[in-house]
Structures are given as structure tokens and as C-alpha cells.
Short mmCIF file of C-alpha atoms in Angstrom, two decimals:
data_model
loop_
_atom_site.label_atom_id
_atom_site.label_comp_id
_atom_site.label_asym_id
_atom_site.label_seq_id
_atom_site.Cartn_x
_atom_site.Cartn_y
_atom_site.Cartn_z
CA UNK B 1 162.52 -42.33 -138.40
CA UNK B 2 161.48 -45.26 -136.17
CA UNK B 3 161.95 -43.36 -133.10
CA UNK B 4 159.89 -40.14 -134.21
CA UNK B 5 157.07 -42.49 -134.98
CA UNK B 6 156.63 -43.92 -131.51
CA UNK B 7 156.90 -40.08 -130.23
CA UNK B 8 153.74 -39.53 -132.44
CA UNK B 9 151.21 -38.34 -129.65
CA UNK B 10 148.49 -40.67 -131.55
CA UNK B 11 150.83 -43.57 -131.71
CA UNK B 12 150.01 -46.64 -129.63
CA UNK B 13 153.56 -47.34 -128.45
CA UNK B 14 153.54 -43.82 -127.21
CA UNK B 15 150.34 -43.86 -124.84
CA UNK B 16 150.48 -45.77 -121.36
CA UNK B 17 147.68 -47.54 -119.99
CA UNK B 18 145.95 -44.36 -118.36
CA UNK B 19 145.84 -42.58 -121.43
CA UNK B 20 143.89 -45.50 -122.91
CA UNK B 21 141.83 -45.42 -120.03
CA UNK B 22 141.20 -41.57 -120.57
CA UNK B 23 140.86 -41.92 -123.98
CA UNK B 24 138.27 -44.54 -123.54
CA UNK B 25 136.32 -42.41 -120.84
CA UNK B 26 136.32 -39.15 -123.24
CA UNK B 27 134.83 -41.32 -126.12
CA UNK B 28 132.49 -42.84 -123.75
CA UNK B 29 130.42 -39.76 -122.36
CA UNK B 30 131.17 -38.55 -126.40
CA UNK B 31 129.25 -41.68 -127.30
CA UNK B 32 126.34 -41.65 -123.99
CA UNK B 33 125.94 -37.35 -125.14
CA UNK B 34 125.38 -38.03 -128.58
CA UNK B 35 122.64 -41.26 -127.35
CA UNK B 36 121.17 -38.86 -125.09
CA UNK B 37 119.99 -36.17 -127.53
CA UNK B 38 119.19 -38.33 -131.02
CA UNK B 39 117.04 -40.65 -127.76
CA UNK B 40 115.64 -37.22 -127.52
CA UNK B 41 115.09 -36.19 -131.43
CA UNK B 42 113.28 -40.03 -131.68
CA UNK B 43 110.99 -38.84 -128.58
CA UNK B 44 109.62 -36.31 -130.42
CA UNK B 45 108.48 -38.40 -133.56
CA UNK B 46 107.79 -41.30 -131.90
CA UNK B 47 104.17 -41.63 -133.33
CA UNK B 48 105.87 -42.07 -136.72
CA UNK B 49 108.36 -44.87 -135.72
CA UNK B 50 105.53 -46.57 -133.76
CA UNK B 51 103.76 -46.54 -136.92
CA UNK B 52 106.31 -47.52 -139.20
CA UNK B 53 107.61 -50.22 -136.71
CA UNK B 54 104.15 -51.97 -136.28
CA UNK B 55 103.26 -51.60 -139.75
CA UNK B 56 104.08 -55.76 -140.65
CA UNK B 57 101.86 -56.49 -137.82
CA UNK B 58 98.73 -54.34 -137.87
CA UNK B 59 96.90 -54.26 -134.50
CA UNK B 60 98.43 -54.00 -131.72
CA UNK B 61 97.84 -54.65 -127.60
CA UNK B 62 99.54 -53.69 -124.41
CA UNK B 63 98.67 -56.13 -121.75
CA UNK B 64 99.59 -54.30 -118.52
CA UNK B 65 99.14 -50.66 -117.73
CA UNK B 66 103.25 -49.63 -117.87
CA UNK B 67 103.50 -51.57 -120.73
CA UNK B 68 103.28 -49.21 -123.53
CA UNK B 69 105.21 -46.29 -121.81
CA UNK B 70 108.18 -48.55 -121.39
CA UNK B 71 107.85 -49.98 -124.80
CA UNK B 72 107.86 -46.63 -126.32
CA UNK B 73 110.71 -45.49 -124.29
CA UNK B 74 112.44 -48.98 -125.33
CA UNK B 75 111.67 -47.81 -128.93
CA UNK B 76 112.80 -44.30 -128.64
CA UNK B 77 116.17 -45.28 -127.00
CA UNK B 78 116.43 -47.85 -129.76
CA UNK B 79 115.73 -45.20 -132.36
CA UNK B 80 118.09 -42.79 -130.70
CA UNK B 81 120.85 -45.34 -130.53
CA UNK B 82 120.41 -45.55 -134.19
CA UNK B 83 120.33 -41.46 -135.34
CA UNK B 84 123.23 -41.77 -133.29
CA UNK B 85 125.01 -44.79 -135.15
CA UNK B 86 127.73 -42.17 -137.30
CA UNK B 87 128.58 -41.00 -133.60
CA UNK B 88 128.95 -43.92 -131.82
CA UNK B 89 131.04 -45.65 -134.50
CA UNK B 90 133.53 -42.86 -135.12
CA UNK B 91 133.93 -43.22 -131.49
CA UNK B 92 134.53 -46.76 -131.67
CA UNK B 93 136.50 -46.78 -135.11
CA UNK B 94 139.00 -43.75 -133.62
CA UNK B 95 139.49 -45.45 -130.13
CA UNK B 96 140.91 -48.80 -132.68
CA UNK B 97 142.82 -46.61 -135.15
CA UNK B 98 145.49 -45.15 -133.29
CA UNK B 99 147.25 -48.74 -133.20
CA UNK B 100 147.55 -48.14 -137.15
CA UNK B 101 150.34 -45.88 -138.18
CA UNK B 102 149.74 -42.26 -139.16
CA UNK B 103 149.24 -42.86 -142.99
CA UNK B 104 146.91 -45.64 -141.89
CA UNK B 105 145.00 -43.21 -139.93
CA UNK B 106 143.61 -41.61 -142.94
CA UNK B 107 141.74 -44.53 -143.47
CA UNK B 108 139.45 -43.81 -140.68
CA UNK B 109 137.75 -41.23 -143.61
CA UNK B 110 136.87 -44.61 -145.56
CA UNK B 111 136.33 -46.76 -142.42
CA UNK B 112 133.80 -45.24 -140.30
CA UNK B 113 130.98 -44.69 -143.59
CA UNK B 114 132.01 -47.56 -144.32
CA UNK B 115 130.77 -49.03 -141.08
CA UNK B 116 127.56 -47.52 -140.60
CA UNK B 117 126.31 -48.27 -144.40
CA UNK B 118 126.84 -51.74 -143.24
CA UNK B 119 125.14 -52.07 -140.07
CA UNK B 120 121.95 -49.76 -141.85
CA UNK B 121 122.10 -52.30 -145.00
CA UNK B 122 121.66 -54.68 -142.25
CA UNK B 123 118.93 -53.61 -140.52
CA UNK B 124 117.05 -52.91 -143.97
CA UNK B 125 117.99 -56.51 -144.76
CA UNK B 126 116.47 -58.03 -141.95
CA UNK B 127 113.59 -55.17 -141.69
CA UNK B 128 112.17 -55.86 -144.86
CA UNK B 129 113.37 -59.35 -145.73
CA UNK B 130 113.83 -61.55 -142.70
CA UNK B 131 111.22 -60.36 -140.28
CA UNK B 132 108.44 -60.51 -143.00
CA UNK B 133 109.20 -64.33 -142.91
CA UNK B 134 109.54 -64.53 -139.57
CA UNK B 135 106.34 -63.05 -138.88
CA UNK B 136 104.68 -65.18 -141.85
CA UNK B 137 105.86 -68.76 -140.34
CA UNK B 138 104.71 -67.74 -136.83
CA UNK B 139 101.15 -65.97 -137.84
CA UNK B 140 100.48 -69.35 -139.65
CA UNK B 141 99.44 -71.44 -136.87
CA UNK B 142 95.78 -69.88 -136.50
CA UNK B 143 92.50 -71.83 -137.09
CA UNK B 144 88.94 -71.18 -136.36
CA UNK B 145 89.43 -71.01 -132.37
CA UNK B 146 93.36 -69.79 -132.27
CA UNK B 147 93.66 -66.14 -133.44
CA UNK B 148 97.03 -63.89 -132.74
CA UNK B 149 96.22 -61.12 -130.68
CA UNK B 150 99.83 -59.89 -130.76
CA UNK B 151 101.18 -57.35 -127.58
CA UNK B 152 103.51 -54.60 -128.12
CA UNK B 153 105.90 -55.99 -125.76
CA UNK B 154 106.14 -59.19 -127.11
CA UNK B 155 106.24 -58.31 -131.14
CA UNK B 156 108.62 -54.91 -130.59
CA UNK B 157 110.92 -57.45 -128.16
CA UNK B 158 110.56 -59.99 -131.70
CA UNK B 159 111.55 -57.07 -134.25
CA UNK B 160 114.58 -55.53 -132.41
CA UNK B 161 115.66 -59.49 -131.69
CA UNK B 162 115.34 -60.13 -134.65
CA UNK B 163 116.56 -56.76 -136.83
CA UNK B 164 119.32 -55.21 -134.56
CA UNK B 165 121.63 -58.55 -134.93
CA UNK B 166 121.88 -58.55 -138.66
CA UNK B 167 123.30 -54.83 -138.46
CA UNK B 168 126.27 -55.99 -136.26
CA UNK B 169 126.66 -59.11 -138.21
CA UNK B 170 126.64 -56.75 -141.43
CA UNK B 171 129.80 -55.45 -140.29
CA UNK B 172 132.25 -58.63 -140.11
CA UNK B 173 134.37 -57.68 -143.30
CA UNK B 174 135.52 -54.64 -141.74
CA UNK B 175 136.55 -56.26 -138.33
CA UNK B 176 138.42 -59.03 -140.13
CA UNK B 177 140.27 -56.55 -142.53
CA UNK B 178 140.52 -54.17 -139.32
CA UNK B 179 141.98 -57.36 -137.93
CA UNK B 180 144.47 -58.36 -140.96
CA UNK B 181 145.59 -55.19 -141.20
CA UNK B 182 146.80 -54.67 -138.01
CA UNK B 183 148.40 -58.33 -138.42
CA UNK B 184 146.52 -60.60 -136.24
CA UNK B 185 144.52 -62.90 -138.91
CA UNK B 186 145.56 -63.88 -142.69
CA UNK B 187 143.35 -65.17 -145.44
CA UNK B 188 144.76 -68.95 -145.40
CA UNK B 189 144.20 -68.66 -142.15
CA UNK B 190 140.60 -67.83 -142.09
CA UNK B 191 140.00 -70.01 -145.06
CA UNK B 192 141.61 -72.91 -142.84
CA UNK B 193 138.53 -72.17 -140.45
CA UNK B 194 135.84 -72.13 -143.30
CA UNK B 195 134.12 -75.45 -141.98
CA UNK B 196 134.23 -73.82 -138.33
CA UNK B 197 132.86 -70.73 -139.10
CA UNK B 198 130.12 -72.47 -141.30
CA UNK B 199 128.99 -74.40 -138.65
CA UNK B 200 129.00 -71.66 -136.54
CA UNK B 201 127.01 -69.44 -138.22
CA UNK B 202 124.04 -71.82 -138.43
CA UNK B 203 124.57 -71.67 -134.64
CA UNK B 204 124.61 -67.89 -134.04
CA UNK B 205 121.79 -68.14 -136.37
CA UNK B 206 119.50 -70.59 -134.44
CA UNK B 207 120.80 -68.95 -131.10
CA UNK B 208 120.23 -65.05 -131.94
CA UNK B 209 116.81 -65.55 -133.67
CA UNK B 210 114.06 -65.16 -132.17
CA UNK B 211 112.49 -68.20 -133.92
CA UNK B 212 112.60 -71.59 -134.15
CA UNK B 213 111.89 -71.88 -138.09
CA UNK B 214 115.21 -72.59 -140.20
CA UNK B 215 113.69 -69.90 -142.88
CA UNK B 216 115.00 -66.97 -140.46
CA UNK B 217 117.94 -69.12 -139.24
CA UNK B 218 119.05 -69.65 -142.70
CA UNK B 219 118.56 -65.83 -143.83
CA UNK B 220 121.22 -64.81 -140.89
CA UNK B 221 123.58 -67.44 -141.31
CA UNK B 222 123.70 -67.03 -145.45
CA UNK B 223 125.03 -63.34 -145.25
CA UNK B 224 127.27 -63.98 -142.67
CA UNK B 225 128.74 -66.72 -144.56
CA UNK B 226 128.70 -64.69 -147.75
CA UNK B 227 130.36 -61.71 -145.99
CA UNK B 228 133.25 -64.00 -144.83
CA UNK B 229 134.03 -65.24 -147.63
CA UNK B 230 134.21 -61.60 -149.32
CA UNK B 231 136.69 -60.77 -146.61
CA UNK B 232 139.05 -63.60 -147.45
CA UNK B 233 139.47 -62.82 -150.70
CA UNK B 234 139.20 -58.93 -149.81
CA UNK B 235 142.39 -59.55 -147.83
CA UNK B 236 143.73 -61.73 -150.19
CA UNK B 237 143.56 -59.49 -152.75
CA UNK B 238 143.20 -56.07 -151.41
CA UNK B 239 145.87 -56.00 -148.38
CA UNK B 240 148.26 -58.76 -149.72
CA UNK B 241 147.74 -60.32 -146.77
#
């Protein structure tokens, strides 16, 4: 039974390194195709995502004459990469799962929603939560003689800083049960790194914020020691592991 396993064509033990490689390059130009067109589809309603973007902010100004053309083409790739989110991590998620066994492969059904309800409860997080604050502590320093007179450059550079990190960071349960499933982590093992992994979200906090205030600081590192936690006792519980 062993033996026809590994002669599974989807089977990891069964693929040599330039089927990896070719695997990888399909699910790469997959991945680029799919960013191409939704980059496309976010082109044509840009107006509305401009709008909806700069909303927190009001008033906007672009500084040099390029300025605004790049920033909107910044925005629509950013816009495109996320229309194309369900594609890019079903390419990701199925490039990972054929080191999982064929029943485990059936998980990829669960795995790859999963995934991208994650990273979008993310961004909404920090959208509507964190950048508000962000923006709040920063506006604050105005009197009389200082007013902002934000650019686009500089407060679209600020909001994708600032949001598109909390959708990555959204998704650490699923790596680490990705992980402990396929046997490389346990949960006494990550509880054993607790006070590491507390002190080093404060740091990925202060380092992938845009701001120096501990308000936004705080509201990265919080989830992403709430979300490790979950996944200990996920694994504990869940996978017996």
C-alpha cells in the first residue's frame, strides 16, 4: 500500500526536483495571468477605489507631475492583486499540498477559503480599525501655523503600509497548522516559545508600521498574539498534535 502511495503522480516522494521546478513555473504565470487581468478589472473603476481609499483623509495633493499616474497605477495593481487573492492563494495552497497525502488533499477545499477570509478580515481590520488611529495620532500635531496638507504619494504609501501587513499576519493559524500537520512544529513546542514570539510581535509591530505611536503598534501585535495562541490550542486540540 506504501509503495502505490509514493507512485501517486501528486505525491511528493514521487516528483524530482524539475517537476517542482515546473510545477512552480506553471503556478507562477497561473498566478502573474490572473494579476494581470483583475490589475485590469481595478483600472477600469479606479475612480471608485480612489474614492473609497482617500475617504479617511479628505483632500488630497500630488506634488510632482508623474505623481498621480504612478500612484493610481500603484493602486490599481494593488487592487488587482487583491480581486485576484482566491487565485493567487489556490496557487500557493496547491503548490504546499501535494506534500500531504491524498486524503489530506481534500483539505485544500477547506484550506484555500479559509485563507483568503483571513487575509480580507485582515485588511478590514486594519482598514477600518487601525488606520483610523493611525491617521488620528498623526493629524494631531497641527496648530494655528502647522496644517497637514497630505500628498497622495505619501498617505496611499501610509495606507497600503499600514493595511496590507495585517492581511498576511491574519493568516498565521493556517501556516502553523499547515506546519503541524505536515509534522514540523507541535503545540508544547510553540507554547515553549510564547515569551519569544511575544516579544517579537511587539517588534514586527513597531518595525512594519508605518508609525511611531504604540496605539498602531499595539493593534498589530494584539491579533497576532491572539491568533497564536488560537493555533496552539487549535493543534492541541484539533490535530492531536
Amino acid at each position: 500500500m506504501a509503495a502505490a502511495e509514493n507512485s501517486l503522480p501528486g505525491n511528493e516522494a514521487s516528483m524530482p526536483l524539475v517537476g517542482h521546478l515546473t510545477e512552480l513555473r506553471s503556478r507562477l504565470i497561473k498566478s502573474l495571468a490572473a494579476l494581470a487581468l483583475c490589475t485590469v478589472l481595478s483600472g477600469l473603476h479606479i475612480a471608485e477605489i480612489m474614492h473609497f481609499l482617500t475617504a479617511p483623509a479628505g483632500t488630497l495633493y500630488f506634488l510632482k507631475p508623474a505623481e498621480a499616474f504612478l500612484i493610481y497605477f500603484k493602486t490599481g495593481l494593488a487592487g488587482g492583486a487583491i480581486l485576484a487573492s482566491p487565485v493567487l492563494f489556490y496557487q500557493v495552497w496547491a503548490f504546499v499540498v501535494p506534500a500531504f497525502t491524498v486524503h489530506e488533499k481534500k483539505t485544500l477545499l477547506i484550506v484555500v477559503p479559509l485563507s483568503l477570509s483571513l487575509f480580507l478580515a485582515g485588511l478590514a481590520f486594519a482598514f477600518f480599525l487601525v488606520l483610523p488611529q493611525g491617521l488620528r495620532f498623526f493629524l494631531a500635531y497641527t496648530s494655528d501655523t502647522v496644517q497637514p496638507m497630505l500628498s497622495m504619494e505619501s498617505y496611499l504609501d501610509f495606507v497600503f503600509m499600514m493595511v496590507l501587513p495585517f492581511g498576511m499576519t491574519f493568516n498565521l493559524p493556517l501556516v502553523l497548522c499547515v506546519c503541524a500537520k505536515l509534522g514540523l512544529m507541535t503545540s508544547r513546542g510553540l507554547a515553549r516559545k510564547r515569551k519569544f514570539v511575544i516579544l517579537a510581535a511587539f517588534v514586527f509591530g513597531a518595525v512594519i508600521t508605518p508609525t511611531t505611536d504604540m496605539i498602531s503598534q499595539t493593534l498589530l501585535a494584539l491579533p497576532v498574539l491572539v491568533l497564536y495562541e488560537g493555533s496552539i490550542w487549535f493543534i492541541r486540540l484539533i490535530l492531536g498534535k
